Tab-separated table of C-alpha atoms in Angstrom:
chain	number	residue	atom	x	y	z
T	1	MET	CA	10.432	-39.627	-24.795
T	2	THR	CA	10.495	-40.744	-21.265
T	3	SER	CA	14.078	-40.093	-20.697
T	4	LEU	CA	12.849	-36.956	-22.529
T	5	LEU	CA	10.194	-35.706	-20.837
T	6	TYR	CA	12.273	-37.314	-17.396
T	7	PHE	CA	14.722	-35.006	-17.752
T	8	SER	CA	13.958	-31.829	-18.963
T	9	LEU	CA	11.237	-31.887	-15.445
T	10	LEU	CA	14.779	-32.995	-13.489
T	11	LEU	CA	16.028	-29.581	-15.989
T	12	CYS	CA	13.125	-27.195	-14.651
T	13	PHE	CA	13.930	-28.546	-11.211
T	14	VAL	CA	17.574	-28.316	-10.767
T	15	THR	CA	17.806	-24.948	-12.595
T	16	HIS	CA	14.157	-23.472	-12.157
T	17	VAL	CA	14.127	-22.109	-15.641
T	18	LEU	CA	11.629	-23.982	-18.013
T	19	CYS	CA	9.054	-24.424	-15.347
T	20	GLU	CA	7.547	-22.577	-11.839
T	21	GLN	CA	8.950	-19.572	-11.183
T	22	HIS	CA	8.715	-16.955	-8.685
T	23	TRP	CA	8.485	-13.071	-9.002
T	24	ALA	CA	7.933	-10.188	-6.302
T	25	LEU	CA	7.349	-7.292	-6.502
T	26	LEU	CA	7.765	-4.670	-4.062
T	27	VAL	CA	6.536	-1.416	-3.357
T	28	ALA	CA	6.895	1.562	-0.840
T	29	GLY	CA	4.571	4.543	-2.187
T	30	SER	CA	4.582	7.560	-0.717
T	31	SER	CA	6.793	9.539	0.741
T	32	GLY	CA	7.776	11.758	3.602
T	33	TYR	CA	9.696	10.971	6.497
T	34	ASP	CA	6.598	11.023	8.819
T	35	ASN	CA	5.777	7.859	5.374
T	36	TYR	CA	9.132	5.825	7.756
T	37	ARG	CA	7.001	3.269	8.843
T	38	HIS	CA	5.841	2.370	4.694
T	39	GLN	CA	9.322	1.628	3.494
T	40	ALA	CA	10.207	0.341	6.460
T	41	ASP	CA	7.743	-2.061	5.652
T	42	VAL	CA	9.457	-3.446	2.438
T	43	CYS	CA	12.620	-3.691	2.606
T	44	HIS	CA	12.069	-6.328	5.404
T	45	ALA	CA	10.597	-7.570	2.846
T	46	TYR	CA	12.571	-7.717	0.929
T	47	HIS	CA	14.536	-9.569	3.264
T	48	VAL	CA	12.057	-11.996	4.226
T	49	ILE	CA	11.553	-13.202	0.561
T	50	LYS	CA	15.715	-12.811	-0.082
T	51	SER	CA	16.350	-15.341	2.484
T	52	HIS	CA	13.358	-17.768	1.372
T	53	GLY	CA	16.029	-17.840	-2.454
T	54	ILE	CA	13.801	-15.952	-4.277
T	55	PRO	CA	16.850	-14.699	-6.494
T	56	ASP	CA	17.658	-10.421	-6.939
T	57	GLU	CA	16.643	-10.788	-10.221
T	58	ARG	CA	13.840	-11.624	-10.045
T	59	ILE	CA	12.184	-9.437	-7.055
T	60	ILE	CA	11.569	-5.555	-8.035
T	61	VAL	CA	12.110	-2.778	-5.163
T	62	MET	CA	10.111	0.592	-5.512
T	63	MET	CA	10.743	2.713	-3.540
T	64	TYR	CA	11.092	6.981	-3.053
T	65	ASP	CA	13.968	5.921	-0.803
T	66	ASP	CA	14.438	8.966	1.379
T	67	ILE	CA	14.049	8.226	5.107
T	68	ALA	CA	17.752	6.381	4.702
T	69	TYR	CA	19.757	9.363	4.419
T	70	SER	CA	16.730	11.897	5.290
T	71	PRO	CA	17.705	14.557	6.994
T	72	TYR	CA	15.301	14.090	10.986
T	73	ASN	CA	17.105	10.507	10.383
T	74	PRO	CA	18.992	10.633	13.964
T	75	GLU	CA	20.507	7.137	12.841
T	76	LYS	CA	21.912	8.184	8.419
T	77	GLY	CA	21.651	3.713	6.466
T	78	ASN	CA	20.017	2.746	9.450
T	79	ILE	CA	16.128	1.584	8.812
T	80	ILE	CA	14.212	-0.695	11.113
T	81	ASN	CA	10.712	-2.479	11.163
T	82	HIS	CA	10.531	-3.339	14.982
T	83	PRO	CA	12.019	-1.697	18.649
T	84	ASP	CA	15.001	-2.758	18.651
T	85	GLY	CA	14.884	-4.486	15.289
T	86	PRO	CA	17.937	-5.157	12.589
T	87	ASN	CA	18.082	-2.673	9.774
T	88	VAL	CA	16.885	-4.135	7.326
T	89	TYR	CA	18.153	-1.439	4.569
T	90	PRO	CA	21.302	-2.739	3.730
T	91	GLY	CA	20.954	-5.364	0.587
T	92	VAL	CA	17.824	-3.459	-0.523
T	93	PRO	CA	17.336	-3.076	-4.715
T	94	LYS	CA	16.459	0.125	-6.162
T	95	ASP	CA	15.456	-0.686	-9.474
T	96	TYR	CA	12.668	2.033	-9.444
T	97	THR	CA	12.926	5.318	-6.179
T	98	ASN	CA	12.468	9.445	-6.738
T	99	THR	CA	10.017	9.908	-9.286
T	100	ASP	CA	9.601	6.972	-10.810
T	101	LEU	CA	7.139	6.176	-8.472
T	102	THR	CA	3.918	6.648	-10.099
T	103	PRO	CA	0.473	4.320	-11.133
T	104	GLU	CA	2.033	4.285	-14.497
T	105	VAL	CA	5.108	3.201	-14.167
T	106	PHE	CA	3.518	0.616	-11.873
T	107	LEU	CA	1.793	-0.993	-14.087
T	108	LYS	CA	4.070	-1.123	-17.092
T	109	VAL	CA	6.131	-3.101	-14.819
T	110	LEU	CA	3.618	-5.649	-13.106
T	111	THR	CA	2.993	-6.570	-16.550
T	112	GLY	CA	6.989	-6.763	-18.351
T	113	ASP	CA	5.819	-4.308	-20.527
T	114	ALA	CA	9.838	-2.920	-20.515
T	115	ALA	CA	9.600	-0.737	-23.733
T	116	GLY	CA	6.828	0.692	-21.962
T	117	VAL	CA	8.473	1.694	-19.199
T	118	LYS	CA	11.612	3.064	-20.913
T	119	LYS	CA	9.579	5.125	-22.902
T	120	LEU	CA	8.171	6.702	-19.552
T	121	LEU	CA	11.128	7.017	-18.036
T	122	GLY	CA	13.888	7.564	-20.925
T	123	ARG	CA	15.794	4.110	-18.816
T	124	GLU	CA	15.684	0.613	-19.175
T	125	GLY	CA	14.247	-0.903	-15.638
T	126	LYS	CA	13.703	-4.254	-14.387
T	127	VAL	CA	9.976	-5.625	-14.906
T	128	ILE	CA	8.254	-8.580	-14.264
T	129	GLY	CA	8.890	-12.060	-16.767
T	130	SER	CA	6.521	-14.168	-14.768
T	131	GLY	CA	4.717	-16.432	-17.642
T	132	PRO	CA	2.194	-19.238	-17.156
T	133	ASP	CA	3.685	-21.289	-15.178
T	134	ASP	CA	5.108	-18.651	-13.325
T	135	ARG	CA	3.626	-17.045	-9.946
T	136	VAL	CA	3.802	-13.496	-8.622
T	137	PHE	CA	4.105	-11.948	-5.149
T	138	VAL	CA	2.908	-7.770	-5.206
T	139	ASN	CA	3.106	-6.294	-2.055
T	140	PHE	CA	2.178	-3.335	-1.620
T	141	VAL	CA	2.039	-0.287	1.329
T	142	ASP	CA	0.699	3.117	1.271
T	143	HIS	CA	-1.405	5.711	2.196
T	144	GLY	CA	-4.892	4.744	0.209
T	145	GLY	CA	-8.692	6.267	-0.015
T	146	VAL	CA	-12.375	4.927	-0.964
T	147	GLY	CA	-11.433	2.935	-4.728
T	148	ILE	CA	-7.456	3.866	-4.931
T	149	LEU	CA	-4.168	3.783	-3.959
T	150	CYS	CA	-1.639	6.242	-3.074
T	151	PHE	CA	1.596	6.921	-5.113
T	152	PRO	CA	4.106	10.063	-4.276
T	153	ASN	CA	1.823	11.806	-6.509
T	154	ASP	CA	-0.888	10.422	-8.007
T	155	VAL	CA	-3.164	7.935	-7.561
T	156	LEU	CA	-3.697	4.628	-9.049
T	157	HIS	CA	-7.749	3.785	-9.357
T	158	ALA	CA	-9.330	0.047	-8.381
T	159	ASP	CA	-10.371	0.087	-12.216
T	160	GLU	CA	-6.978	0.077	-13.890
T	161	LEU	CA	-5.860	-2.207	-11.480
T	162	HIS	CA	-8.289	-4.487	-12.086
T	163	ALA	CA	-8.183	-3.820	-16.287
T	164	THR	CA	-4.424	-5.045	-15.602
T	165	ILE	CA	-4.680	-7.869	-13.664
T	166	LYS	CA	-7.186	-8.506	-16.875
T	167	TYR	CA	-4.889	-8.397	-19.077
T	168	MET	CA	-2.252	-10.188	-17.312
T	169	HIS	CA	-4.476	-13.253	-17.065
T	170	THR	CA	-5.390	-12.966	-20.898
T	171	LYS	CA	-2.137	-13.441	-21.646
T	172	LYS	CA	-1.289	-15.697	-19.548
T	173	LEU	CA	1.061	-13.868	-17.742
T	174	TYR	CA	1.033	-15.691	-14.593
T	175	LYS	CA	-0.157	-19.096	-13.364
T	176	GLN	CA	-1.689	-17.225	-9.629
T	177	MET	CA	-1.063	-14.060	-8.576
T	178	VAL	CA	-1.297	-13.167	-4.205
T	179	PHE	CA	-1.896	-9.264	-3.826
T	180	TYR	CA	-0.547	-8.453	0.133
T	181	VAL	CA	-2.129	-4.594	0.310
T	182	GLU	CA	-1.542	-2.393	3.705
T	183	ALA	CA	-2.814	1.336	3.204
T	184	CYS	CA	-6.277	2.533	4.778
T	185	GLU	CA	-9.458	0.648	2.849
T	186	SER	CA	-7.644	-1.304	0.584
T	187	GLY	CA	-10.566	-3.794	0.730
T	188	SER	CA	-12.421	-0.840	-1.718
T	189	MET	CA	-10.189	-1.549	-4.133
T	190	PHE	CA	-10.906	-5.560	-4.550
T	191	GLU	CA	-14.639	-5.436	-3.211
T	192	LYS	CA	-17.116	-6.254	-5.956
T	193	ILE	CA	-14.670	-5.596	-8.101
T	194	LEU	CA	-12.683	-8.491	-8.611
T	195	GLU	CA	-13.266	-11.883	-10.347
T	196	SER	CA	-12.374	-15.362	-8.547
T	197	ASN	CA	-12.331	-17.041	-10.937
T	198	LEU	CA	-8.180	-14.342	-12.034
T	199	ASN	CA	-6.798	-17.083	-10.523
T	200	VAL	CA	-5.963	-13.917	-8.207
T	201	TYR	CA	-6.228	-13.732	-4.212
T	202	VAL	CA	-5.420	-11.172	-2.236
T	203	THR	CA	-5.716	-9.989	1.514
T	204	THR	CA	-5.580	-6.473	3.044
T	205	ALA	CA	-5.211	-4.691	5.522
T	206	ALA	CA	-8.703	-2.959	5.814
T	207	ASN	CA	-11.703	-3.393	4.259
T	208	SER	CA	-13.509	-1.287	2.343
T	209	VAL	CA	-14.401	1.830	5.354
T	210	GLU	CA	-11.439	1.961	7.894
T	211	SER	CA	-8.719	2.968	8.564
T	212	SER	CA	-5.507	0.366	8.529
T	213	PHE	CA	-3.048	1.185	10.872
T	214	GLY	CA	0.843	2.078	12.528
T	215	CYS	CA	2.303	0.375	15.046
T	216	TYR	CA	6.438	0.713	17.283
T	217	TYR	CA	6.092	4.609	17.332
T	218	ASP	CA	9.864	4.860	18.123
T	219	SER	CA	10.943	7.896	20.302
T	220	HIS	CA	14.638	8.244	19.132
T	221	ARG	CA	13.678	8.318	15.501
T	222	SER	CA	10.269	10.467	16.197
T	223	THR	CA	8.590	7.850	13.951
T	224	TYR	CA	6.059	4.716	13.142
T	225	LEU	CA	8.763	1.962	11.936
T	226	GLY	CA	5.822	-0.411	10.605
T	227	ASP	CA	2.140	-1.876	10.237
T	228	VAL	CA	0.244	-3.495	12.206
T	229	TYR	CA	-0.742	-5.759	9.685
T	230	SER	CA	2.374	-6.222	8.119
T	231	VAL	CA	4.689	-6.159	10.540
T	232	MET	CA	1.569	-9.167	11.506
T	233	TRP	CA	2.436	-11.588	8.019
T	234	MET	CA	6.254	-11.338	8.493
T	235	ALA	CA	6.049	-11.518	12.332
T	236	ASP	CA	4.378	-15.331	10.429
T	237	SER	CA	6.349	-15.378	7.533
T	238	GLU	CA	9.535	-15.583	9.642
T	239	VAL	CA	8.718	-18.451	12.134
T	240	GLU	CA	6.456	-20.744	10.214
T	241	ASN	CA	7.664	-23.179	7.811
T	242	LEU	CA	5.971	-21.866	4.610
T	243	ASN	CA	6.480	-25.407	2.798
T	244	ILE	CA	3.695	-26.425	4.829
T	245	GLU	CA	1.813	-23.316	5.963
T	246	THR	CA	-1.038	-22.143	3.607
T	247	LEU	CA	-1.355	-18.510	1.918
T	248	ASP	CA	-5.151	-18.868	4.272
T	249	ASP	CA	-3.868	-20.161	7.035
T	250	GLN	CA	-1.021	-16.950	7.235
T	251	PHE	CA	-4.604	-15.225	6.912
T	252	ASN	CA	-6.525	-16.702	10.197
T	253	ILE	CA	-3.837	-15.784	12.610
T	254	VAL	CA	-2.921	-12.414	10.594
T	255	ARG	CA	-6.382	-11.278	11.100
T	256	ALA	CA	-6.795	-13.201	14.317
T	257	GLU	CA	-4.090	-10.786	14.782
T	258	THR	CA	-4.953	-7.637	13.551
T	259	ASN	CA	-7.286	-6.447	16.077
T	260	THR	CA	-7.229	-2.863	14.893
T	261	SER	CA	-9.427	-3.107	10.969
T	262	HIS	CA	-10.269	-6.415	9.631
T	263	VAL	CA	-8.031	-7.105	6.859
T	264	SER	CA	-9.633	-8.959	4.711
T	265	LYS	CA	-9.415	-11.274	1.659
T	266	TYR	CA	-10.620	-11.971	-1.977
T	267	GLY	CA	-10.349	-13.138	-6.064
T	268	GLN	CA	-10.293	-16.912	-5.855
T	269	ALA	CA	-10.951	-18.552	-2.391
T	270	ASP	CA	-9.716	-21.875	-3.307
T	271	LEU	CA	-5.831	-20.875	-3.454
T	272	GLY	CA	-5.436	-20.183	0.205
T	273	LYS	CA	-4.750	-24.032	0.071
T	274	LEU	CA	-1.929	-22.793	-2.161
T	275	LYS	CA	1.074	-23.055	0.382
T	276	VAL	CA	2.963	-19.438	1.471
T	277	ALA	CA	6.478	-21.037	0.348
T	278	ASP	CA	4.418	-20.530	-3.375
T	279	PHE	CA	5.161	-17.313	-3.394
T	280	GLN	CA	6.884	-15.852	-1.035
T	281	GLY	CA	10.326	-17.939	-0.581
T	282	ASN	CA	10.206	-22.476	-0.213
T	283	LEU	CA	13.937	-22.031	1.372
T	284	THR	CA	13.878	-23.273	4.690
T	285	GLU	CA	17.772	-23.231	6.200
T	286	GLY	CA	19.207	-19.367	6.167
T	287	ALA	CA	15.126	-17.308	5.960
T	288	LEU	CA	15.447	-15.454	8.107
T	289	ARG	CA	14.151	-15.768	12.016
T	290	PHE	CA	14.487	-12.609	13.515
T	291	ILE	CA	11.354	-13.040	15.854
T	292	PRO	CA	10.177	-9.477	17.588
T	293	ASN	CA	9.520	-8.733	21.094
T	294	ARG	CA	6.138	-10.099	21.669
T	295	ARG	CA	6.014	-7.983	25.706
T	296	ILE	CA	5.768	-4.669	22.530
T	297	HIS	CA	2.432	-6.160	20.261
T	298	PRO	CA	2.626	-4.398	17.769
T	299	THR	CA	-1.251	-3.354	18.917
T	300	ALA	CA	-0.253	-2.048	21.747
T	301	ASP	CA	0.620	1.648	20.973
T	302	ALA	CA	-0.980	1.693	16.821
T	303	VAL	CA	-3.069	4.167	15.875
T	304	SER	CA	-5.028	4.567	12.880
T	305	ALA	CA	-3.304	5.203	9.376
T	306	GLU	CA	-5.694	9.359	8.821
T	307	ASP	CA	-4.409	10.125	12.446
T	308	ILE	CA	-0.785	9.297	12.777
T	309	ASP	CA	0.576	12.895	11.803
T	310	ILE	CA	-0.712	14.428	14.761
T	311	GLU	CA	0.027	11.435	17.421
T	312	ILE	CA	4.152	12.004	15.929
T	313	LEU	CA	3.643	15.568	16.205
T	314	LYS	CA	1.571	15.611	20.368
T	315	ARG	CA	4.183	13.066	21.364
T	316	LYS	CA	6.645	15.762	19.733
T	317	LEU	CA	5.415	18.042	22.068
T	318	SER	CA	5.944	15.792	24.654
T	319	ASP	CA	8.699	15.411	24.613
T	320	SER	CA	10.317	19.401	24.562
T	321	ASN	CA	10.601	21.833	25.850
T	322	GLY	CA	10.351	25.604	25.370
T	323	LEU	CA	10.745	27.861	21.783
T	324	GLU	CA	10.962	23.481	20.428
T	325	GLN	CA	7.926	23.264	22.255
T	326	LEU	CA	6.087	25.993	20.598
T	327	LYS	CA	7.168	25.699	17.450
T	328	TYR	CA	5.084	22.191	17.324
T	329	ARG	CA	3.111	23.294	19.599
T	330	THR	CA	2.461	25.586	15.681
T	331	GLN	CA	2.729	22.606	14.109
T	332	LEU	CA	0.147	21.096	15.592
T	333	GLU	CA	-2.578	23.773	15.568
T	334	SER	CA	-1.935	24.668	11.960
T	335	LEU	CA	-2.544	20.820	10.705
T	336	MET	CA	-5.599	20.564	13.109
T	337	GLN	CA	-6.847	24.127	11.262
T	338	GLN	CA	-6.291	22.479	7.895
T	339	ARG	CA	-8.322	19.201	8.882
T	340	LYS	CA	-11.696	21.411	9.730
T	341	ASN	CA	-11.041	23.938	5.757
T	342	ILE	CA	-10.684	19.824	4.028
T	343	GLU	CA	-13.500	19.304	6.325
T	344	GLN	CA	-15.716	22.338	4.862
T	345	PHE	CA	-14.865	21.428	1.122
T	346	TYR	CA	-16.311	19.213	0.915
T	347	LYS	CA	-18.962	20.056	3.162
T	348	ASN	CA	-19.743	22.829	0.955
T	349	VAL	CA	-18.968	20.972	-2.023
T	350	VAL	CA	-21.831	18.513	-1.485
T	351	ALA	CA	-24.203	22.053	-0.409
T	352	ASN	CA	-23.538	22.906	-4.313
T	353	VAL	CA	-24.758	19.916	-5.401
T	354	THR	CA	-27.701	18.729	-3.022
T	355	ASP	CA	-28.835	19.076	0.796
T	356	ALA	CA	-25.742	20.462	2.584
T	357	HIS	CA	-27.036	17.892	5.733
T	358	LEU	CA	-26.393	15.183	3.279
T	359	TYR	CA	-23.083	14.852	4.241
T	360	ASP	CA	-22.101	13.256	7.077
T	361	TYR	CA	-24.465	10.342	4.716
T	362	PHE	CA	-21.932	10.807	1.840
T	363	VAL	CA	-18.817	10.559	4.232
T	364	SER	CA	-19.846	7.573	5.648
T	365	ALA	CA	-22.794	5.569	3.069
T	366	PRO	CA	-21.375	1.955	2.317
T	367	LEU	CA	-20.231	1.994	-2.629
T	368	HIS	CA	-20.642	0.223	-5.273
T	369	PHE	CA	-18.996	2.026	-7.786
T	370	SER	CA	-20.710	1.535	-11.372
T	371	SER	CA	-18.686	4.070	-12.832
T	372	PHE	CA	-15.251	5.885	-11.794
T	373	LYS	CA	-15.346	8.526	-14.857
T	374	CYS	CA	-16.589	11.067	-12.441
T	375	TYR	CA	-14.790	9.526	-8.822
T	376	ARG	CA	-11.794	9.761	-11.658
T	377	GLN	CA	-12.004	13.236	-12.953
T	378	SER	CA	-13.223	14.364	-9.761
T	379	ILE	CA	-9.664	13.351	-7.975
T	380	TYR	CA	-7.141	15.092	-10.569
T	381	LEU	CA	-9.442	18.357	-9.971
T	382	VAL	CA	-9.670	18.116	-7.020
T	383	GLN	CA	-5.388	17.676	-7.567
T	384	LYS	CA	-5.995	20.335	-9.797
T	385	LEU	CA	-7.084	22.604	-8.439
T	386	CYS	CA	-7.122	22.018	-4.297
T	387	PRO	CA	-2.421	21.504	-4.251
T	388	GLY	CA	-2.890	23.265	-0.539
T	389	MET	CA	-4.933	20.222	0.101
T	390	LYS	CA	-1.353	17.772	-0.078
T	391	LEU	CA	-4.367	14.838	-1.140
T	392	VAL	CA	-1.664	11.726	-2.240
T	393	GLN	CA	-0.354	12.681	0.668
T	394	ASN	CA	-2.517	13.299	3.299
T	395	GLN	CA	-4.496	10.474	5.281
T	396	TYR	CA	-7.168	13.055	5.946
T	397	ALA	CA	-7.769	13.935	2.899
T	398	LEU	CA	-7.696	11.280	1.677
T	399	ARG	CA	-10.037	9.096	3.563
T	400	LYS	CA	-12.630	11.625	2.877
T	401	LEU	CA	-13.416	11.193	-0.830
T	402	ARG	CA	-15.389	8.634	0.158
T	403	VAL	CA	-17.761	11.675	0.327
T	404	LEU	CA	-16.886	12.346	-4.250
T	405	ALA	CA	-17.322	8.525	-4.794
T	406	ASN	CA	-21.088	8.693	-3.128
T	407	LEU	CA	-21.330	11.858	-5.298
T	408	CYS	CA	-20.332	10.271	-8.167
T	409	GLU	CA	-22.657	7.415	-8.177
T	410	SER	CA	-26.370	9.467	-8.974
T	411	ASP	CA	-24.891	10.279	-11.840
T	412	ILE	CA	-24.513	14.129	-11.823
T	413	ASP	CA	-21.264	14.153	-12.600
T	414	GLU	CA	-20.869	18.078	-14.798
T	415	LYS	CA	-22.244	19.149	-11.599
T	416	ILE	CA	-20.133	17.332	-9.313
T	417	TRP	CA	-17.402	18.700	-10.864
T	418	SER	CA	-17.707	21.679	-11.032
T	419	ALA	CA	-19.255	22.227	-8.216
T	420	VAL	CA	-15.539	20.744	-7.307
T	421	VAL	CA	-14.063	23.696	-9.460
T	422	LYS	CA	-16.345	26.229	-7.654
T	423	VAL	CA	-15.410	25.222	-4.118
T	424	SER	CA	-11.958	25.503	-4.823
T	425	LEU	CA	-11.441	28.980	-6.333
T	426	GLN	CA	-13.518	30.357	-3.150
T	427	SER	CA	-11.653	27.912	-0.340
T	428	SER	CA	-8.147	30.487	0.438
T	429	PHE	CA	-6.669	27.415	1.741
T	430	CYS	CA	-5.992	25.766	-1.243
T	431	SER	CA	-3.718	27.357	-2.885
T	432	ALA	CA	-1.297	27.611	0.195
């Protein structure tokens, strides 16, 4: 028996089949060239964990894949995440692209539901095949709002993600699981929602009330190349020995370096003592060692995610002249008018539900979700009845969703829904 046990342990160590395996799910949930940084972050993350020994068969990448060969990209087939950085696009698996990117597909992939993926997409796709001895790393990068993470045309709600995590824990689909989440108000996906006994450790780019920040504006590409939190955790993984560094070590370094927002952590605190290598791969020889130019700190030109579209247009405006400058000025004026329309939309909703003077309170008040039903339906109605707002693609509009979330905590669901319907039908910009 002793010999058999020794042989099994040896085989486990050598093959990684009968013992712990590392799985990784990397998601860039946005589309559009102005969101270049999200896919750049995820492509870079792929190379970081691949170089640390996680094989392609246990890495799944979800990204729209419309950046590398975008007509706006002057360097076709090229995506960089740092100024003068390497091309991180080659070799990245295209497991799920374009219309594959939905919350439903993401959750099926995460839970290893291959049959569910096939039913949704009409084809087979890679899924996380983890079991009770395995560790799972999830890196999600995109826009977000209070209690939601975005995909190109829909949103993932905090309670849906939480229910999925609890299901995975009950079914023993992982030993431990780590989430690194880059999104505005990303802390709201977990704060006072995620229990501390599910063997899950989470760090987020921002707390539950603030924006995350993009960085590294590239005038040649006319876009931001990365996000501060994402750039910082990958820079750390590229220079540290991950077999020595703990999750808490990396969190503390990234939190100290990311002074643009409050990097936060949630879940099971004692998992912070585990090594980063347990989730990002344990190879050190041959691991990616690109060290960005530290003379250009990512916070030097950092911009809140909700203002990136404005900053890009302002930079284009200053770098142009003649008819081109006029074009950008017109686009900027249109964008500023859209923001006024969005704010007025939510002010009108508040006025139809309660005292209009309470708008400032509802847009900024702290929130503790007690029920997601009202909020989920309210978001659905805004998406359905006000397509002109382009909700899931507009970080400014997403930041205003706190108004609906706070109203919904008043237990007047149908009154709120009626107000959203009424205001949507009365707002000409909703159908634009």
